[in-house]
Short mmCIF file of C-alpha atoms in Angstrom, two decimals:
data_model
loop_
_atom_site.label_atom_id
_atom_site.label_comp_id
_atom_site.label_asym_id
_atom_site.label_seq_id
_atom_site.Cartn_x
_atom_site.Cartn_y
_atom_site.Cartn_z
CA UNK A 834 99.07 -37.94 7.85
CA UNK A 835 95.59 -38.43 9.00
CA UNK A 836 92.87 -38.00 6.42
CA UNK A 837 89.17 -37.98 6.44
CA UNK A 838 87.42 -39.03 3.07
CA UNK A 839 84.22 -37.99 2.14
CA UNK A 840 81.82 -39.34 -0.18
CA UNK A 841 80.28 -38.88 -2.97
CA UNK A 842 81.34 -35.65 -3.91
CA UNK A 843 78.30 -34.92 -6.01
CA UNK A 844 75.02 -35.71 -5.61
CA UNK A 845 72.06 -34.80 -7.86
CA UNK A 846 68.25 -35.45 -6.44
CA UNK A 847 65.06 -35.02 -6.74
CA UNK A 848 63.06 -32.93 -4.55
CA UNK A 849 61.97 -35.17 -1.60
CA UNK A 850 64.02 -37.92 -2.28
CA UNK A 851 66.75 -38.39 0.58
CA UNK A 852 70.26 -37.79 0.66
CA UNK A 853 73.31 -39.43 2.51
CA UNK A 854 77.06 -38.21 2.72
CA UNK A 855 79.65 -40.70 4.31
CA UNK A 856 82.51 -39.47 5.93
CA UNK A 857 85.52 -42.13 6.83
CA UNK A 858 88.92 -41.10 8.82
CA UNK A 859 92.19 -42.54 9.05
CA UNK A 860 92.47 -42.73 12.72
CA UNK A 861 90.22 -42.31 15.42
CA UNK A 862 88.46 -39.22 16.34
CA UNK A 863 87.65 -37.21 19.65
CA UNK A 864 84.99 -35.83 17.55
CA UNK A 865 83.42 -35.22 14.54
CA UNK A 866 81.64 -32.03 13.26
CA UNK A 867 79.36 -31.08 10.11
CA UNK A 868 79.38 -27.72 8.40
CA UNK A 869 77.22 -26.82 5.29
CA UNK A 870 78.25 -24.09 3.13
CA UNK A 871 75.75 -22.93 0.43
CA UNK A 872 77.11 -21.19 -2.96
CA UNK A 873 79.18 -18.12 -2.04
CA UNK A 874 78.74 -18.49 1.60
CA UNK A 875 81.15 -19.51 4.18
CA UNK A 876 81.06 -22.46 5.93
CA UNK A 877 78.25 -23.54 8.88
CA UNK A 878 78.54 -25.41 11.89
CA UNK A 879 75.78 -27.36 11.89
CA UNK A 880 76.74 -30.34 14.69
CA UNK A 881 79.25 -32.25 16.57
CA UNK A 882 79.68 -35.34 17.84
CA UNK A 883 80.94 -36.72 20.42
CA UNK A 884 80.30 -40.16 22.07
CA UNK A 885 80.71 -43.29 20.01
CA UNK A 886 77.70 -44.70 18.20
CA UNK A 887 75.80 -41.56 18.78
CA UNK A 888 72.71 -40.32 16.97
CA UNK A 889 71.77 -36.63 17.24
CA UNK A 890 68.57 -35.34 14.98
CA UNK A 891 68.25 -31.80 13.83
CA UNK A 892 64.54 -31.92 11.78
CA UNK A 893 65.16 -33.45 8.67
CA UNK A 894 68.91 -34.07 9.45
CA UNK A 895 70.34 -37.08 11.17
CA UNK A 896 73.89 -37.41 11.66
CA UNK A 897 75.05 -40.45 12.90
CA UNK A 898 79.08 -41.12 14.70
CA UNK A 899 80.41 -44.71 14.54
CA UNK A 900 80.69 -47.54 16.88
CA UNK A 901 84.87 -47.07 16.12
CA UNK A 902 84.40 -43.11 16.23
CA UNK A 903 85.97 -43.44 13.17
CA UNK A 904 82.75 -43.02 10.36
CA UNK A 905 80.01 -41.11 10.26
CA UNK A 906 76.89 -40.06 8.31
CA UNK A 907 74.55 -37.17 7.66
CA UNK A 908 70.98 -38.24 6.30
CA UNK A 909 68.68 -35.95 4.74
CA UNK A 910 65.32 -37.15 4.98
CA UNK A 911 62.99 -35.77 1.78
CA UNK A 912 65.55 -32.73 0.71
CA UNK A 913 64.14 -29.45 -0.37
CA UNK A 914 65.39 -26.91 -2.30
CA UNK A 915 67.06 -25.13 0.74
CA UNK A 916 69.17 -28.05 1.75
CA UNK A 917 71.65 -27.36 -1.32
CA UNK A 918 74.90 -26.70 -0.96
CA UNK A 919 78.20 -28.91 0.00
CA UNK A 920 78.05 -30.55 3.43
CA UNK A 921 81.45 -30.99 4.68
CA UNK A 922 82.11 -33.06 7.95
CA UNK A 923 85.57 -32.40 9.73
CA UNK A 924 86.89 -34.77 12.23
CA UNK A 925 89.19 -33.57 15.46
CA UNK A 926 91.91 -35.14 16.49
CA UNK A 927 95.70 -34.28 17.27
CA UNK A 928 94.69 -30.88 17.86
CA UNK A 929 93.21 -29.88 14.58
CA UNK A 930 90.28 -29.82 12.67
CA UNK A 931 90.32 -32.08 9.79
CA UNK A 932 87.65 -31.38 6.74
CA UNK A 933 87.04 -33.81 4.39
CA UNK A 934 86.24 -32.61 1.08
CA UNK A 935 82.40 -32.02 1.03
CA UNK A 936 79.63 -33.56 -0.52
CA UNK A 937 77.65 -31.18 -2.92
CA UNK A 938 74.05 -31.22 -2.54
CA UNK A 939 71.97 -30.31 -5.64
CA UNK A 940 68.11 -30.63 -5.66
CA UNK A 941 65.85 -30.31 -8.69
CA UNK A 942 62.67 -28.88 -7.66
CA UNK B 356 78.11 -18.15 18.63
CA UNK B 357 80.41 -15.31 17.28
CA UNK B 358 80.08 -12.42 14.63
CA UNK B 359 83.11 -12.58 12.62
CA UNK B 360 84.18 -9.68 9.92
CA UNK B 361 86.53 -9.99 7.44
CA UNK B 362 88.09 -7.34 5.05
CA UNK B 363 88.89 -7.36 2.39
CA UNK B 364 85.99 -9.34 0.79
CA UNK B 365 87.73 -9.56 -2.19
CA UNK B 366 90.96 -8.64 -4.06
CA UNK B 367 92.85 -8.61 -6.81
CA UNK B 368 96.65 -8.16 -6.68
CA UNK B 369 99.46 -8.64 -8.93
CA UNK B 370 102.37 -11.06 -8.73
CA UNK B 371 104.93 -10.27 -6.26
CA UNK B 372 102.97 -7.84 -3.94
CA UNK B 373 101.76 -8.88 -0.68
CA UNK B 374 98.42 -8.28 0.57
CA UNK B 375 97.44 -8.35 4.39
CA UNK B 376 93.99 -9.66 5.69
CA UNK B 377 92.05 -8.69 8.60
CA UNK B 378 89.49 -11.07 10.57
CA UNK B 379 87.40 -9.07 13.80
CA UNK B 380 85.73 -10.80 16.08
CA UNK B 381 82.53 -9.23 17.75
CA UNK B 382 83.65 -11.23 21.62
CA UNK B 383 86.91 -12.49 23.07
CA UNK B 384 88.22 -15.58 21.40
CA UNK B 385 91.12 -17.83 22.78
CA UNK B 386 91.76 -19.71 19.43
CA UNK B 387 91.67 -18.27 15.82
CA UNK B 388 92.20 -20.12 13.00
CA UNK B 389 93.10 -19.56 9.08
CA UNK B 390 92.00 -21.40 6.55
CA UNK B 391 92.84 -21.53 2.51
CA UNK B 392 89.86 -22.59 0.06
CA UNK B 393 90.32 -23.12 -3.23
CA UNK B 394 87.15 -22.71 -5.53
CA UNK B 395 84.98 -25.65 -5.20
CA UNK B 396 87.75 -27.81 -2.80
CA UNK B 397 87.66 -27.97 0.94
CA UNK B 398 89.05 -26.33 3.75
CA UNK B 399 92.87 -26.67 4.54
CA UNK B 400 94.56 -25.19 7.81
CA UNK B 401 97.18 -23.03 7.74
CA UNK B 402 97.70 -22.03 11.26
CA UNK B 403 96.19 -21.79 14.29
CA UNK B 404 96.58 -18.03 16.38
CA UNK B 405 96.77 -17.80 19.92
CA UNK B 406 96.86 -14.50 21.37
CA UNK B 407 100.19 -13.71 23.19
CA UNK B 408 101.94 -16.88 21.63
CA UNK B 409 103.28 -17.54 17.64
CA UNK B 410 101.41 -18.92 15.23
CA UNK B 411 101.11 -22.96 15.15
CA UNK B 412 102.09 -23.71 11.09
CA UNK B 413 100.34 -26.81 9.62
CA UNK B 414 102.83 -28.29 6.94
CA UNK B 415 103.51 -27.03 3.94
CA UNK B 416 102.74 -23.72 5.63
CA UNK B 417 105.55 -20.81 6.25
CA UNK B 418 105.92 -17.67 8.49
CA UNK B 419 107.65 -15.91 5.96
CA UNK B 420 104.91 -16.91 3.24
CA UNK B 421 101.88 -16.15 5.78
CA UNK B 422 103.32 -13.84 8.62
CA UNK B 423 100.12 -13.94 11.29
CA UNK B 424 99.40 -11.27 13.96
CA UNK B 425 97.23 -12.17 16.77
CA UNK B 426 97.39 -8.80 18.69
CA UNK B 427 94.45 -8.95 21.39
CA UNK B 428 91.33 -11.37 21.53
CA UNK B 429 89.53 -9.98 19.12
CA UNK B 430 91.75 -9.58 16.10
CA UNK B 431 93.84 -10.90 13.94
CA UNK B 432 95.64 -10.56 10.61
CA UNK B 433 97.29 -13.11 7.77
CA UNK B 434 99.78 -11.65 5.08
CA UNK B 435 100.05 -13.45 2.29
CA UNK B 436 103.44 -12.49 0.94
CA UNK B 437 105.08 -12.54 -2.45
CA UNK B 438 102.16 -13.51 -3.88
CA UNK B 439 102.03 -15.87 -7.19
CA UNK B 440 98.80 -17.35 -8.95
CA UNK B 441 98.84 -20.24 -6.94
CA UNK B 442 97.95 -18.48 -4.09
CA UNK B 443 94.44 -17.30 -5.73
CA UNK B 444 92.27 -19.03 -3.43
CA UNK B 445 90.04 -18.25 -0.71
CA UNK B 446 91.07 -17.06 2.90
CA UNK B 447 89.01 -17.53 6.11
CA UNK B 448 89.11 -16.83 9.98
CA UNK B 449 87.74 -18.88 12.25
CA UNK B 450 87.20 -18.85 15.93
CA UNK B 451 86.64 -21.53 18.49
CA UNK B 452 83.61 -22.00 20.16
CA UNK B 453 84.85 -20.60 23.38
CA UNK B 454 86.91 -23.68 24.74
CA UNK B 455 90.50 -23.85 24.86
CA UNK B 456 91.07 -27.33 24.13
CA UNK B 457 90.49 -25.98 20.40
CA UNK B 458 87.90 -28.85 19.91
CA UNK B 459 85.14 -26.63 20.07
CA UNK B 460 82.64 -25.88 16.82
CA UNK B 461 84.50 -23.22 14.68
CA UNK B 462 82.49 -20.08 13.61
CA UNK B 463 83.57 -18.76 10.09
CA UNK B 464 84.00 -15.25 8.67
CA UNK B 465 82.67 -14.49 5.40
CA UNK B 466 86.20 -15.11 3.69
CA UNK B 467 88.53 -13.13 1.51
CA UNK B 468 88.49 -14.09 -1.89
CA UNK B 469 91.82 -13.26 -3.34
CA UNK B 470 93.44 -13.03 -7.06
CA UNK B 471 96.56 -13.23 -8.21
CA UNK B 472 97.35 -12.13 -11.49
#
């Protein structure tokens, strides 16, 4: 069945360094969306995608779809303390929303 | 985007029993969704709710294991029935963001964090 795989699944940084999660599907997508969840929360919409190749900026945050519509990335340009928590992207296709299984965001002040 | 309430918040229930969770919505919604999350995984579909219409079961998913209601547009419920340990996980609702294509952004309730014992 179709899968989207996320990577890394941990990632430990210092404050202000960046931070990038990949996120890599199966098959292609009609879009692809990014949720953050902090610890004990519920999960976020934060953005979707759409068009192939497309670049959308949210501050610090730039998520980026793939030429294929098949990748995509979310940057974090020098993280702060409030950016932790697991970033999940979840790509649509087939008529369902696919997660892949988060990225964990940990920043040392 | 859409207030969503769930109850319970949490439980704990012994094996065996069932135990039925509620998601509101605060506005209409065409397409609900529920979701299982087990502590520190991601987010797998169970079904998708459509008032006036049965659930849509993702694999590996039952009616008889998780009977759904979808009574108006602003409520629904998930049983989770005969419950075992493998079942302690946690449960969220979901709505669309208005579309019915179902490829909308999904709005999350606070989740239902369940135990089995």
């Amino acid at each position: 069945g179709q899968q989207v795989m996320q990577i890394p699944q941990y990632q430990h940084v210092q404050e202000g360094e960046d931070f990038t999660t990949y996120c890599n599907s199966s098959t292609t997508l009609s879009n692809i969306q990014w949720y953050k969840q902090r610890p004990g929360g519920h999960p976020v919409f934060l953005i979707q995608l759409v068009k192939s190749g497309e670049v959308k900026k949210q501050k610090r945050l730039t998520f980026q779809f793939g030429e294929a519509k098949k990748n995509s990335s979310l940057h974090i340009t020098a993280t702060q303390t409030t950016d932790v928590g697991t970033y999940f992207c979840a790509g649509y296709n087939t008529g369902k929303l696919i997660f892949g299984q988060g990225t964990t965001l940990q920043v040392k002040p | 985007s859409a207030v969503i309430s769930q109850k319970p918040s949490r439980d704990i229930c012994q094996r065996g029993t069932s135990l039925t969770i509620q998601c509101q919505v605060d506005s209409q919604v065409t397409m609900m969704f529920w979701y299982r999350q087990q502590p520190g995984q991601s987010l797998t579909l169970i079904a998708t709710a459509n008032q006036g219409s049965e659930a849509t079961y993702e694999s590996g998913f039952v009616i008889d294991k998780f009977p759904i209601s979808r009574p108006n547009l602003t409520f629904s419920t998930l049983t989770v029935s005969n419950m075992s340990p493998e079942d302690s996980s946690i449960y969220l609702c979901s709505v669309g963001g208005g579309g019915t294509s179902g490829d909308d952004e999904q709005f999350f309730g606070p989740g239902t964090r369940l135990t089995v014992l």
